[in-house]
Short mmCIF file of C-alpha atoms in Angstrom, two decimals:
data_model
loop_
_atom_site.label_atom_id
_atom_site.label_comp_id
_atom_site.label_asym_id
_atom_site.label_seq_id
_atom_site.Cartn_x
_atom_site.Cartn_y
_atom_site.Cartn_z
CA MET A 1 2.70 -4.38 -64.25
CA THR A 2 5.80 -5.72 -62.57
CA SER A 3 8.85 -5.81 -64.73
CA ARG A 4 8.85 -9.69 -64.64
CA LEU A 5 5.90 -12.16 -64.34
CA PRO A 6 6.87 -15.62 -63.56
CA ILE A 7 4.86 -18.43 -65.14
CA ALA A 8 3.38 -20.56 -62.44
CA GLY A 9 4.69 -24.03 -62.31
CA TYR A 10 7.70 -23.04 -64.40
CA PRO A 11 10.14 -21.14 -62.27
CA HIS A 12 12.63 -20.82 -65.17
CA PHE A 13 10.12 -19.10 -67.43
CA ALA A 14 9.04 -15.30 -67.02
CA LEU A 15 7.58 -12.73 -69.22
CA ALA A 16 9.52 -9.60 -68.95
CA ALA A 17 7.81 -6.22 -69.38
CA GLN A 18 8.31 -4.24 -72.47
CA ASP A 19 9.29 -0.67 -72.65
CA ASP A 20 6.16 -0.24 -74.63
CA LYS A 21 3.11 -0.55 -72.11
CA ALA A 22 0.71 -0.82 -74.79
CA LEU A 23 2.54 -3.72 -76.38
CA SER A 24 2.84 -5.55 -72.93
CA THR A 25 -0.86 -5.03 -72.37
CA ARG A 26 -1.76 -6.56 -75.79
CA THR A 27 0.52 -9.56 -75.11
CA LEU A 28 -1.05 -10.17 -71.88
CA THR A 29 -4.53 -9.86 -73.48
CA GLY A 30 -3.42 -12.36 -76.16
CA LEU A 31 -2.20 -14.82 -73.50
CA SER A 32 -5.44 -14.31 -71.44
CA LYS A 33 -7.38 -15.23 -74.72
CA ALA A 34 -5.33 -18.30 -75.05
CA GLY A 35 -6.58 -19.55 -71.63
CA PHE A 36 -3.82 -18.17 -69.38
CA VAL A 37 -4.83 -16.33 -66.15
CA ILE A 38 -2.96 -12.97 -65.56
CA GLU A 39 -2.57 -12.31 -61.90
CA SER A 40 -0.65 -9.29 -60.35
CA ASP A 41 2.39 -11.33 -59.49
CA ARG A 42 2.33 -14.29 -61.99
CA ILE A 43 0.89 -15.76 -65.03
CA VAL A 44 -1.07 -19.10 -64.57
CA PRO A 45 -0.93 -21.26 -67.84
CA PRO A 46 -3.81 -23.43 -68.71
CA GLN A 47 -3.90 -26.96 -67.04
CA GLY A 48 -1.94 -29.59 -68.96
CA ILE A 49 -0.07 -27.29 -71.10
CA SER A 50 3.53 -28.28 -71.83
CA ALA A 51 6.54 -26.09 -71.73
CA GLN A 52 6.65 -26.07 -75.47
CA GLY A 53 2.90 -24.96 -75.57
CA ILE A 54 3.78 -22.22 -73.25
CA ILE A 55 6.56 -20.96 -75.44
CA ALA A 56 4.49 -21.19 -78.59
CA ALA A 57 1.57 -19.19 -76.74
CA ILE A 58 3.82 -16.40 -75.53
CA THR A 59 5.51 -16.23 -79.04
CA ASP A 60 1.89 -16.04 -80.62
CA ALA A 61 0.71 -13.49 -78.16
CA PHE A 62 3.73 -11.16 -78.63
CA GLN A 63 3.75 -11.45 -82.35
CA ALA A 64 0.04 -10.65 -82.59
CA ALA A 65 0.46 -7.72 -80.32
CA LYS A 66 3.31 -6.21 -82.56
CA GLN A 67 0.87 -6.56 -85.53
CA ARG A 68 -1.71 -4.02 -84.06
#
């Protein structure tokens, strides 16, 4: 995983890699389950999602990843 994955269509948003690879992997898995497509160089959000929706999805995925 790169140290920074930009969010397609939102150049000011990016997901930064965590020092904890397992936590990063679980966060990306959570985003994938929420309809995001994880590519090697970017994250593609679901069609029609708002900036607030992206922030909420990232927050939810990260919090769920930390619970495991």
